[in-house]
Amino acid sequence: RLYISGQLQEYDANTVIQMLGRAGRPQFDQTGVAVIMTRVESVRLYELLCKGAYDVVESKLSENVTEHINAEICRGTIKDVAGAVTWLKHTFFWFRMQVNPMHYNVKDNPEAFDRKLKELCTSSMQDLEEAGLLSYDEECFDVIPSEGAFLMAKFCISLETIKLFNSMRFCDSTADVLTALSSSKELSDVKLRRAEKRPLAELNKKVRYPVKSKTIKISEEKVFLLIQISLGELFEGNEEFGLRQECPRILSIAARIAKCFHEYILVNPEDLFFNALDAAVFISNSLENRVWADWSAVLKQLPGIGAAMSKLLSNAGIRDFNALEETHPRMLEQILKKNPPFGNEILSKVSVIPKLSMDIKTQKKGSAWEVSVSCVVRKRQGCTTDNVTGWFILYAGRRGGRINFYNRFKARLGSTTVHKIFVLEEPGELEKQPLRVIFISDDYAGVQESRDCLAKAIVGDQKMAPSASQTAPAAAPTAKKKKPLAGGCAHTCLNKRTCRHKCCNESFENLYLPAATGSSKRTTTQDNLMEMRSKNLGFATRVDSLLPPRAIDSRNDFPKTDFDLNVGAPSAMDASNFETSFLPLLPRANRAESPPLPPKINLTDSPPLPPRVNLAAQSPPLPSRIDLTNTSPHSEAHPIPDEFCLAREPAAHSNTLDHDEHQKEHASYDEMFASLFQ
């Protein structure tokens, strides 16, 4: 016997057969002996097992009969209780109940069998009716399934989880929805082991929504943490190998439940709150794509980019599809340490992802506001196909209030603008809480556009004004900032044109863009640029010089800039031409801070030069060449060649120049010094 779940139970039949098969030595014996020691009441059980008569499959339909009856009602197979009984008599459950009634707690007689089937069907339909999934026709008393019953059958959701959805309609945050999903019946078989409590407690400090308790005590908390750990890629080492193995199955089940909850709460839109719908859409989109929809790792949805590459791109400041689209392919290869044409392949995959935009117009009609939302699904750069379609969701409402509009539609890339119009019956509420309009892709995580519609900023049939978060001035910083550099901010960004810092963009305009027409004032930076231009030094550096020749030839779409050579300052140009092909110039040092130069020396006041010395008149004449070949003691036997005769001349007269050449050399030196002093 085996100790399972706090009590002793008999070994499983497959386990006993496996143990019996290990008797004997296959290399030496032809037979084996297995000894089974058990209780007297279990002897008959193991005798049947050895003969093969115990290996009988029993039906499990009685454990989930409610879900099966609901599915058959949605298909139209079952119309009433009598039809449900007839359907059960054609199942394996009916056959096994007649053969082995003791296993199903039924007496061995035909009347008890019919009574058992009728009780199961009646209780199942009553449970479905109480959950709001069924209703009865008053004329013919047939059962009518609701939209929730169809969703229950479509996503294979249990009745207990559907009842849980009814309480989740009032959730106010994403954490509440995740907590409810973790306690569903489909995930109840996940067990919490003692050895997993410590690693889960450590990972609880890194998740987005941590558990309040210090220790993990129940399996629902384990599921709650594993969902967040998988979406956030928080596993670092190999210590949590068992937890890693459970995550794919948990995510698959949780994604199915979240998708069902997203559609289930739309069954009764009059009782739907905006916060619950927003959390349901966010959780469903994140679980479907295995990544947080508002996280920087959304790029790992692209084929060929995993968690490691998405982290490298995030560290380089590329955290969404729009930033990835604007990055040069050679820069992507440098960041990801790949060879060409890997960057071009990544950009071609990004081009099929839709780019969303909205245009909101409002008009007051009587005591209500009519809000018209134009949803545009744009193409990205490099997209060459028009046959890519996808599903999109548009919904609007006020935080803490009920939902005002919801629609899920299918659109094509580069398609005609989709117009959605809805009327708000209580315009006074807009002054208290702005109307939130969200346009999101149902196929990709992180592809969305959202706006706030304020009643105070609406003027007639015009475009909506920017939201409060866009127009509100920035709060005064309290921390001490660094001293800005000359002509710009203190950030050391590589490319201030494409940087997301506002100060970097302002410093770029002040440094590189010419002054407005009619302005008579010029900054010191512009003067420096004009001086550099006059010296033909230039003020920008091409990225081409930083890349290898083969990388430059693979893509020649760098933006070109033209300069007016007749004017000191660069000619006027569009600021959009300044892309990643140009690197910012370091600001010129301030001349006022440099030390003063020494006073200029007046050479006219210097004393006159001494008179010229005539070396020809004072120096003695050079002696004649000495023939050393005649003075050698061995001249007759070993004469010295002529080319080595100069080596034995005196050191004081080693110079072989004659008197005229000495004069010419001194004269050239005098002329050179005279020209320098002049």
XYZ file of C-alpha atoms in Angstrom:
678
model
C 0.000 0.000 0.000
C 1.055 3.587 -0.672
C 0.616 6.689 1.479
C -1.178 9.298 -0.695
C -2.980 12.487 0.408
C -2.896 11.601 4.098
C -4.174 8.017 3.783
C -3.035 4.553 2.715
C -4.126 3.415 -0.739
C -3.465 0.391 -2.925
C -0.786 0.606 -5.545
C -1.886 1.508 -9.054
C -2.326 -1.447 -11.403
C 0.321 -0.128 -13.843
C 2.842 0.267 -11.005
C 2.284 -3.299 -9.782
C 2.644 -4.712 -13.314
C 5.882 -2.802 -13.802
C 7.273 -4.193 -10.531
C 6.260 -7.739 -11.505
C 8.013 -7.412 -14.843
C 11.377 -6.888 -13.136
C 11.394 -10.389 -11.554
C 14.152 -12.706 -12.749
C 17.342 -12.125 -14.686
C 16.767 -11.704 -18.417
C 20.350 -12.704 -19.254
C 20.266 -16.010 -17.367
C 16.681 -17.002 -16.361
C 13.632 -17.768 -18.461
C 11.138 -17.268 -15.620
C 10.859 -15.072 -12.560
C 9.131 -15.158 -9.181
C 7.297 -12.176 -7.631
C 6.005 -12.253 -4.050
C 3.029 -10.007 -3.158
C 2.343 -9.426 0.540
C -1.033 -7.824 1.196
C -4.157 -8.012 3.330
C -6.663 -10.847 3.129
C -9.384 -8.677 1.584
C -6.990 -7.609 -1.211
C -5.900 -11.110 -2.240
C -8.685 -11.465 -4.801
C -7.718 -8.108 -6.267
C -4.127 -9.105 -7.001
C -5.141 -12.542 -8.283
C -7.282 -10.870 -10.948
C -4.439 -8.480 -11.657
C -2.017 -11.317 -12.348
C -4.509 -12.966 -14.701
C -5.127 -9.723 -16.585
C -8.781 -9.479 -15.539
C -8.269 -6.434 -13.343
C -7.152 -4.078 -16.110
C -10.607 -2.646 -16.844
C -11.258 0.994 -17.799
C -14.117 2.678 -15.975
C -16.063 5.740 -17.126
C -15.344 9.230 -15.758
C -18.372 10.884 -17.337
C -20.219 11.260 -14.041
C -17.550 13.667 -12.783
C -18.120 16.166 -15.658
C -21.610 15.325 -16.787
C -22.816 18.955 -16.471
C -20.251 20.289 -18.968
C -21.050 17.492 -21.456
C -24.799 18.057 -21.236
C -24.264 21.801 -21.819
C -22.194 21.072 -24.932
C -24.899 18.766 -26.321
C -27.587 21.367 -25.584
C -25.609 23.962 -27.569
C -25.304 21.494 -30.452
C -29.060 20.902 -30.396
C -28.811 17.220 -29.494
C -30.618 17.641 -26.143
C -33.906 19.570 -25.918
C -35.205 18.479 -22.503
C -34.538 16.081 -19.621
C -35.860 13.079 -21.506
C -33.506 13.799 -24.376
C -30.610 14.023 -21.928
C -31.457 10.600 -20.464
C -31.659 9.110 -23.944
C -28.259 10.585 -24.838
C -26.665 9.139 -21.671
C -27.937 5.648 -22.541
C -25.713 5.729 -25.651
C -22.525 6.382 -23.707
C -19.832 4.166 -22.210
C -21.006 5.336 -18.786
C -24.337 3.480 -19.185
C -22.614 0.271 -20.245
C -20.126 0.199 -17.347
C -22.817 1.116 -14.790
C -24.734 -2.026 -15.736
C -21.623 -4.238 -15.566
C -20.127 -2.806 -12.388
C -22.889 -0.944 -10.456
C -20.991 -0.967 -7.177
C -18.313 1.292 -8.666
C -20.984 3.960 -9.393
C -22.910 3.551 -6.115
C -25.991 2.145 -7.812
C -28.083 -0.869 -6.897
C -28.074 -3.755 -9.324
C -31.575 -3.385 -10.877
C -32.891 -1.626 -14.041
C -35.087 0.845 -12.153
C -32.112 2.097 -10.157
C -30.186 2.636 -13.378
C -32.938 4.821 -14.899
C -33.372 6.710 -11.643
C -29.628 7.431 -11.528
C -29.572 8.837 -15.075
C -32.624 11.043 -14.446
C -31.097 12.465 -11.271
C -27.875 13.336 -13.071
C -29.672 15.102 -15.936
C -32.080 17.025 -13.683
C -29.381 18.268 -11.300
C -27.091 19.288 -14.193
C -29.788 21.352 -15.906
C -30.736 23.026 -12.645
C -27.112 24.047 -12.075
C -26.901 25.463 -15.592
C -30.122 27.403 -15.100
C -28.926 28.889 -11.806
C -25.714 30.050 -13.481
C -27.747 31.863 -16.150
C -26.672 29.560 -18.955
C -30.063 27.992 -19.736
C -33.665 29.103 -19.973
C -36.917 27.241 -20.713
C -39.412 27.900 -23.446
C -42.845 28.578 -21.951
C -44.743 26.862 -24.761
C -42.878 23.605 -25.376
C -40.630 23.574 -22.278
C -37.494 23.125 -24.352
C -34.179 24.368 -23.013
C -32.628 27.421 -24.703
C -28.863 27.994 -24.251
C -27.554 31.494 -23.661
C -24.418 33.125 -25.092
C -22.544 32.179 -21.947
C -23.413 28.514 -22.515
C -21.930 28.673 -26.012
C -18.737 30.259 -24.616
C -18.545 27.573 -21.948
C -18.726 24.850 -24.616
C -16.385 26.706 -27.011
C -13.528 27.113 -24.521
C -14.209 23.888 -22.532
C -14.681 25.758 -19.246
C -16.089 24.113 -16.127
C -19.266 25.285 -14.427
C -17.354 26.352 -11.297
C -15.163 28.680 -13.384
C -18.227 30.214 -15.046
C -19.644 30.982 -11.617
C -16.285 32.566 -10.775
C -16.629 34.831 -13.832
C -19.817 36.316 -12.420
C -17.884 37.634 -9.430
C -14.946 38.788 -11.589
C -17.137 41.298 -13.427
C -16.488 43.820 -10.667
C -12.683 43.538 -10.598
C -10.947 46.919 -10.594
C -7.371 45.952 -11.437
C -5.241 43.462 -13.305
C -4.071 41.892 -10.056
C -7.668 41.042 -9.088
C -8.296 39.325 -12.424
C -5.069 37.322 -12.104
C -5.983 36.253 -8.584
C -9.375 35.003 -9.730
C -7.885 33.123 -12.685
C -5.387 31.394 -10.400
C -8.196 29.908 -8.324
C -10.091 28.363 -11.262
C -10.917 24.655 -11.301
C -8.826 23.995 -14.417
C -5.660 24.922 -12.470
C -6.621 23.200 -9.215
C -4.459 20.161 -9.950
C -1.250 22.214 -9.575
C 0.370 21.174 -6.296
C 2.696 23.199 -4.098
C 5.763 21.221 -3.002
C 7.754 21.942 0.101
C 11.008 22.458 -1.841
C 9.374 25.121 -4.028
C 8.438 27.514 -1.248
C 11.872 29.138 -0.899
C 12.515 29.838 -4.616
C 8.965 31.141 -5.007
C 9.472 33.474 -2.033
C 12.607 34.868 -3.703
C 10.846 35.331 -7.034
C 7.932 36.997 -5.246
C 10.179 40.048 -4.731
C 10.649 40.527 -8.482
C 7.137 40.092 -9.871
C 4.816 42.934 -10.805
C 2.056 41.991 -8.337
C 3.668 40.249 -5.346
C 1.848 38.124 -2.812
C 1.288 39.953 0.464
C 2.338 37.060 2.677
C 6.051 36.411 3.146
C 5.754 32.680 2.529
C 3.845 30.818 -0.175
C 1.281 28.597 1.531
C -1.314 27.475 -1.061
C -1.225 26.294 -4.657
C -3.267 29.295 -5.891
C -0.419 31.590 -4.886
C 2.022 29.389 -6.772
C -0.071 29.660 -9.943
C -0.435 33.420 -9.413
C 3.357 33.831 -9.260
C 4.231 31.429 -12.080
C 2.000 33.322 -14.519
C 3.800 36.588 -13.776
C 7.242 34.959 -13.786
C 6.610 33.469 -17.230
C 5.306 36.725 -18.708
C 8.252 38.669 -17.277
C 11.027 36.126 -18.055
C 12.240 36.216 -14.435
C 13.890 32.802 -14.368
C 17.652 33.343 -14.179
C 19.335 30.059 -13.187
C 18.644 26.360 -13.509
C 17.676 25.895 -9.874
C 13.955 26.223 -10.617
C 13.882 23.507 -13.289
C 10.683 21.936 -11.925
C 8.906 25.291 -11.930
C 10.025 25.962 -15.490
C 8.465 22.686 -16.620
C 5.069 23.636 -15.213
C 4.912 27.110 -16.731
C 3.979 26.199 -20.365
C 0.974 24.160 -19.280
C -0.186 26.810 -16.797
C 0.116 29.570 -19.410
C -1.809 27.553 -21.977
C -4.721 26.929 -19.599
C -4.670 30.480 -18.227
C -4.757 31.954 -21.751
C -7.849 29.891 -22.586
C -9.610 30.964 -19.387
C -8.693 34.637 -19.865
C -9.970 34.606 -23.454
C -13.253 33.121 -22.297
C -13.558 35.682 -19.507
C -12.904 38.491 -21.988
C -15.830 37.375 -24.148
C -18.050 36.300 -21.258
C -18.211 39.702 -19.593
C -19.457 41.181 -22.889
C -22.627 39.074 -22.732
C -24.343 41.708 -20.571
C -22.739 45.035 -21.606
C -25.167 47.093 -19.515
C -23.596 45.660 -16.348
C -20.012 45.880 -17.618
C -17.488 48.235 -16.005
C -14.593 49.788 -17.884
C -11.915 48.725 -15.387
C -12.900 45.050 -15.594
C -12.967 45.112 -19.403
C -9.619 46.902 -19.608
C -8.004 44.367 -17.260
C -9.557 41.435 -19.148
C -8.300 42.687 -22.530
C -4.822 43.329 -21.118
C -4.519 39.907 -19.445
C -5.931 38.048 -22.450
C -3.586 39.825 -24.880
C -0.559 39.238 -22.647
C -1.246 35.534 -22.033
C -2.017 34.890 -25.690
C 1.380 36.293 -26.767
C 3.331 35.065 -23.668
C 4.594 38.560 -22.731
C 3.309 41.603 -20.849
C 1.589 43.881 -23.351
C 3.157 47.015 -21.815
C 6.654 45.571 -21.310
C 9.822 46.275 -23.284
C 10.168 42.596 -24.308
C 7.255 42.680 -26.783
C 9.836 42.411 -29.574
C 10.323 38.723 -28.832
C 7.044 38.082 -30.666
C 8.985 38.456 -33.901
C 10.319 35.209 -35.412
C 14.043 34.928 -34.809
C 14.114 37.161 -31.718
C 14.096 35.517 -28.317
C 14.362 36.726 -24.750
C 18.126 37.366 -24.983
C 17.902 39.479 -28.148
C 14.900 41.429 -26.888
C 16.878 42.270 -23.757
C 19.786 43.558 -25.874
C 17.423 45.716 -27.896
C 15.775 47.016 -24.734
C 19.152 48.007 -23.277
C 19.887 49.904 -26.507
C 16.655 51.916 -26.167
C 14.593 49.907 -28.703
C 11.533 48.862 -26.707
C 8.658 48.756 -29.206
C 7.942 48.086 -32.863
C 7.985 51.773 -33.823
C 11.501 52.264 -32.458
C 12.648 49.063 -34.158
C 11.253 50.251 -37.475
C 13.236 53.516 -37.312
C 16.547 51.783 -36.524
C 19.054 51.205 -39.302
C 19.635 47.523 -40.121
C 23.406 47.869 -39.684
C 22.819 49.284 -36.202
C 20.588 46.302 -35.369
C 23.320 43.917 -36.457
C 25.820 45.769 -34.306
C 23.548 45.593 -31.252
C 22.621 41.929 -31.743
C 26.139 40.946 -32.888
C 24.875 39.408 -36.110
C 26.123 39.522 -39.684
C 24.284 41.117 -42.614
C 21.588 40.792 -43.824
C 20.112 39.916 -40.397
C 19.007 43.520 -39.795
C 17.142 43.685 -43.109
C 15.367 40.412 -42.322
C 14.199 41.750 -38.955
C 12.861 44.931 -40.551
C 11.010 42.905 -43.181
C 9.276 40.958 -40.392
C 8.322 44.165 -38.592
C 6.776 45.611 -41.752
C 3.792 43.207 -41.605
C 2.849 44.304 -38.062
C 0.090 46.941 -38.192
C 0.674 50.523 -37.105
C -2.411 52.004 -35.458
C -3.607 55.590 -35.290
C -6.837 57.338 -34.325
C -8.581 60.559 -35.268
C -11.306 61.633 -32.832
C -13.933 64.228 -33.638
C -16.694 65.345 -31.315
C -19.941 67.178 -31.823
C -22.549 68.234 -29.304
C -26.103 67.248 -30.104
C -28.592 68.523 -27.601
C -27.671 67.335 -24.149
C -25.296 64.625 -25.353
C -21.959 64.356 -27.119
C -21.464 62.437 -30.327
C -17.905 61.126 -30.557
C -16.662 59.889 -33.928
C -13.509 57.756 -33.872
C -11.615 57.047 -37.097
C -9.399 53.987 -36.740
C -6.577 53.702 -39.253
C -4.490 50.568 -39.787
C -1.347 51.855 -41.475
C 1.442 50.101 -43.291
C 5.013 50.256 -42.081
C 8.075 51.038 -44.142
C 9.032 48.225 -46.465
C 5.624 46.506 -46.463
C 4.996 45.128 -49.951
C 1.836 43.068 -49.388
C -1.794 44.077 -49.035
C -3.254 40.681 -48.112
C -2.363 40.780 -44.397
C -5.454 41.036 -42.198
C -5.940 41.018 -38.445
C -8.419 41.474 -35.628
C -8.691 44.754 -33.736
C -10.640 45.973 -30.715
C -12.004 49.454 -30.071
C -13.567 50.235 -26.703
C -14.196 53.369 -24.662
C -15.370 54.309 -21.194
C -14.566 56.233 -18.033
C -12.367 54.940 -15.238
C -14.578 53.589 -12.497
C -17.680 53.825 -14.691
C -19.513 51.599 -17.097
C -18.408 50.765 -20.587
C -19.733 53.101 -23.296
C -18.649 51.337 -26.474
C -17.053 48.064 -27.612
C -16.460 46.573 -31.039
C -14.182 43.849 -32.384
C -13.637 43.979 -36.133
C -11.356 42.655 -38.855
C -9.263 44.986 -41.012
C -6.508 44.840 -43.624
C -3.164 46.625 -43.660
C -3.447 49.977 -45.381
C -7.221 49.647 -45.512
C -9.733 52.478 -45.589
C -10.285 54.297 -42.323
C -12.842 52.607 -40.108
C -15.347 55.022 -38.531
C -17.026 54.197 -35.243
C -19.632 56.562 -33.804
C -21.289 56.411 -30.422
C -23.297 58.844 -28.310
C -22.725 59.701 -24.649
C -25.951 60.435 -22.835
C -24.319 62.091 -19.813
C -21.922 64.767 -21.047
C -21.547 66.296 -17.603
C -19.588 63.282 -16.436
C -16.818 64.069 -18.918
C -15.817 67.122 -16.897
C -15.169 64.916 -13.854
C -13.561 61.949 -15.567
C -12.133 61.926 -19.130
C -13.392 59.446 -21.676
C -10.722 56.850 -22.420
C -10.666 55.538 -26.009
C -8.412 52.524 -26.692
C -7.649 51.018 -30.100
C -5.692 47.761 -29.765
C -4.563 44.849 -31.924
C -5.916 41.469 -30.849
C -3.100 39.578 -32.625
C 0.009 41.302 -31.215
C 0.874 42.515 -27.746
C 2.079 46.096 -27.432
C 0.332 47.396 -30.594
C -2.243 49.902 -29.400
C -3.256 53.557 -29.438
C -5.131 55.311 -26.632
C -6.528 58.810 -26.169
C -8.298 60.790 -23.456
C -11.317 62.785 -24.563
C -11.960 65.828 -22.324
C -15.166 67.821 -22.473
C -13.360 71.090 -21.698
C -11.063 70.704 -24.711
C -13.832 69.930 -27.228
C -14.870 72.676 -29.639
C -17.641 71.967 -32.136
C -16.974 69.551 -34.965
C -13.182 69.766 -34.639
C -10.357 67.445 -33.777
C -9.888 66.541 -30.173
C -7.320 68.589 -28.258
C -4.355 66.875 -26.609
C -4.974 65.125 -23.326
C -4.068 66.544 -19.953
C -0.997 64.335 -19.724
C 0.266 65.855 -22.980
C -0.521 69.512 -22.277
C 0.258 69.714 -18.564
C 3.597 71.385 -17.799
C 6.303 69.250 -16.337
C 6.677 69.382 -12.584
C 9.629 71.303 -11.217
C 12.472 68.920 -10.439
C 13.599 68.716 -6.873
C 16.853 66.840 -7.426
C 19.994 68.756 -8.270
C 20.733 68.545 -11.979
C 24.095 68.367 -13.648
C 25.519 71.507 -15.178
C 24.635 71.485 -18.903
C 27.354 71.436 -21.470
C 28.092 74.404 -23.703
C 25.271 74.702 -26.242
C 23.290 71.688 -25.058
C 22.120 69.456 -22.209
C 24.195 67.265 -19.901
C 23.128 63.956 -21.527
C 25.818 62.112 -23.469
C 23.462 60.467 -25.961
C 24.960 59.171 -29.173
C 22.280 60.637 -31.428
C 20.373 63.574 -30.016
C 18.078 63.718 -33.050
C 16.467 60.328 -32.367
C 16.854 60.482 -28.573
C 13.685 60.465 -26.456
C 14.954 63.151 -24.097
C 13.203 66.426 -24.699
C 16.293 68.400 -23.718
C 18.366 66.461 -26.253
C 15.960 67.381 -29.053
C 16.018 71.049 -28.033
C 19.810 71.092 -27.850
C 19.952 69.450 -31.300
C 17.826 72.224 -32.792
C 19.919 74.901 -31.107
C 23.196 73.320 -32.224
C 22.578 72.173 -35.773
C 19.525 73.871 -37.216
C 19.922 77.400 -38.633
C 18.216 80.380 -37.023
C 14.779 81.497 -38.173
C 14.524 83.915 -41.096
C 14.629 87.549 -40.029
C 16.475 86.880 -36.814
C 19.412 89.244 -36.367
C 20.904 87.465 -33.359
C 23.289 84.595 -33.629
C 24.446 82.334 -30.876
C 28.026 81.483 -30.103
C 27.413 77.954 -31.347
C 26.348 79.276 -34.760
C 29.450 81.427 -34.929
C 31.568 78.390 -34.173
C 29.811 76.416 -36.902
C 30.433 79.234 -39.398
C 34.097 79.362 -38.478
C 34.398 75.591 -38.847
C 32.637 75.820 -42.224
C 35.085 78.479 -43.410
C 37.975 76.176 -42.502
C 36.357 73.294 -44.463
C 36.144 71.192 -41.316
C 32.433 70.321 -41.598
C 30.078 69.936 -38.635
C 28.721 66.403 -39.014
C 30.144 62.930 -39.444
C 28.598 60.288 -41.631
C 27.824 56.892 -40.178
C 29.380 55.472 -43.358
C 32.830 56.185 -41.944
C 32.026 54.068 -38.874
C 30.876 50.991 -40.804
C 32.891 48.487 -42.836
C 32.769 48.939 -46.649
C 30.697 45.789 -47.222
C 28.058 46.971 -44.730
C 27.774 50.369 -46.460
C 27.230 48.833 -49.884
C 24.349 46.614 -48.654
C 22.084 49.596 -48.009
C 22.559 53.025 -49.595
C 19.529 54.846 -48.263
C 21.338 57.337 -46.030
C 19.708 60.776 -46.087
C 21.681 63.384 -48.009
C 22.252 66.970 -46.877
C 23.179 69.924 -49.055
C 25.117 72.936 -47.882
C 25.483 76.347 -49.433
C 29.200 76.830 -49.991
C 28.778 80.537 -50.656
C 27.538 81.215 -47.142
C 29.372 80.536 -43.911
C 26.383 78.895 -42.155
C 24.680 75.738 -43.489
C 21.667 76.249 -45.734
C 18.135 75.828 -44.382
C 16.920 72.255 -44.393
C 14.171 70.142 -42.923
C 14.846 68.772 -39.444
C 13.454 65.413 -40.527
C 16.565 64.864 -42.667
C 18.646 64.467 -39.540
C 18.288 60.754 -38.930
C 20.629 58.208 -37.479
C 23.094 58.875 -40.306
C 24.532 61.849 -38.437
C 26.286 62.006 -35.092
C 26.154 65.160 -32.952
C 29.201 67.366 -32.633
C 30.691 68.108 -29.234
C 30.234 71.747 -28.225
C 33.159 74.072 -28.815
C 35.072 75.224 -25.765
C 34.428 78.754 -24.549
C 37.263 81.056 -25.424
C 36.524 83.285 -22.466
C 37.558 80.530 -20.079
C 40.913 79.835 -21.808
C 44.108 81.522 -20.414
C 45.232 84.774 -22.148
C 47.954 84.668 -24.747
C 51.422 86.191 -23.952
C 52.090 89.726 -25.269
C 53.296 90.050 -28.820
C 57.031 90.624 -29.188
C 58.096 93.560 -31.378
C 61.082 92.373 -33.351
C 61.916 95.892 -34.590
C 63.082 96.895 -31.080
C 65.525 93.985 -30.774
C 69.290 94.747 -30.873
C 71.024 94.581 -34.268
C 72.672 91.416 -35.394
C 76.476 91.072 -35.074
C 78.530 91.688 -38.224
C 78.975 88.851 -40.582
C 82.157 86.848 -40.088
C 84.145 85.985 -43.161
C 85.212 82.437 -42.564
C 87.220 82.377 -45.759
C 89.631 85.079 -44.570
C 90.155 83.794 -41.016
C 90.189 80.000 -41.336
C 93.500 78.410 -42.394
C 93.578 76.483 -45.643
C 92.890 72.812 -45.536
C 95.893 70.558 -45.899
C 96.313 68.538 -49.029
C 95.176 64.909 -49.173
C 97.644 62.515 -47.665
C 98.341 59.352 -49.532
C 98.400 56.711 -46.853
C 99.186 53.920 -49.242
C 102.849 54.977 -49.353
C 103.255 55.208 -45.562
C 101.957 51.766 -44.680
C 104.649 49.351 -43.508
C 103.079 46.625 -45.646
C 102.278 48.756 -48.704
C 104.159 46.545 -51.069
C 102.596 43.272 -49.952
C 99.075 44.557 -49.093
C 98.222 47.877 -50.804
C 95.072 49.703 -49.490
C 92.335 50.402 -52.070
C 91.589 53.990 -53.023
C 88.017 53.960 -51.672
C 89.286 53.426 -48.103
C 91.893 56.183 -48.099
C 89.565 58.823 -46.587
C 89.000 56.730 -43.487
C 92.493 57.608 -42.227
C 92.218 61.382 -42.641
C 92.376 63.489 -39.439
C 89.037 63.894 -37.562
C 89.356 67.710 -37.432
C 89.312 67.953 -41.252
C 86.732 65.208 -42.061
C 84.570 67.624 -44.108
C 85.418 67.274 -47.823
C 83.541 70.424 -48.960
C 85.747 73.031 -50.548
C 85.886 76.757 -49.626
C 83.232 77.905 -52.147
C 80.685 75.386 -50.975
C 81.160 76.560 -47.335
C 80.350 80.117 -48.390
C 77.194 79.118 -50.262
C 75.922 77.135 -47.287
C 76.473 80.014 -44.824
C 74.768 82.444 -47.189
C 71.662 80.283 -47.443
C 71.434 80.099 -43.636
C 71.706 83.907 -43.347
C 68.908 84.429 -45.848
C 66.652 81.986 -44.016
C 67.120 83.673 -40.619
C 66.602 87.117 -42.127
C 63.280 86.049 -43.687
C 62.095 84.587 -40.385
C 62.834 87.764 -38.432
C 61.087 89.877 -41.045
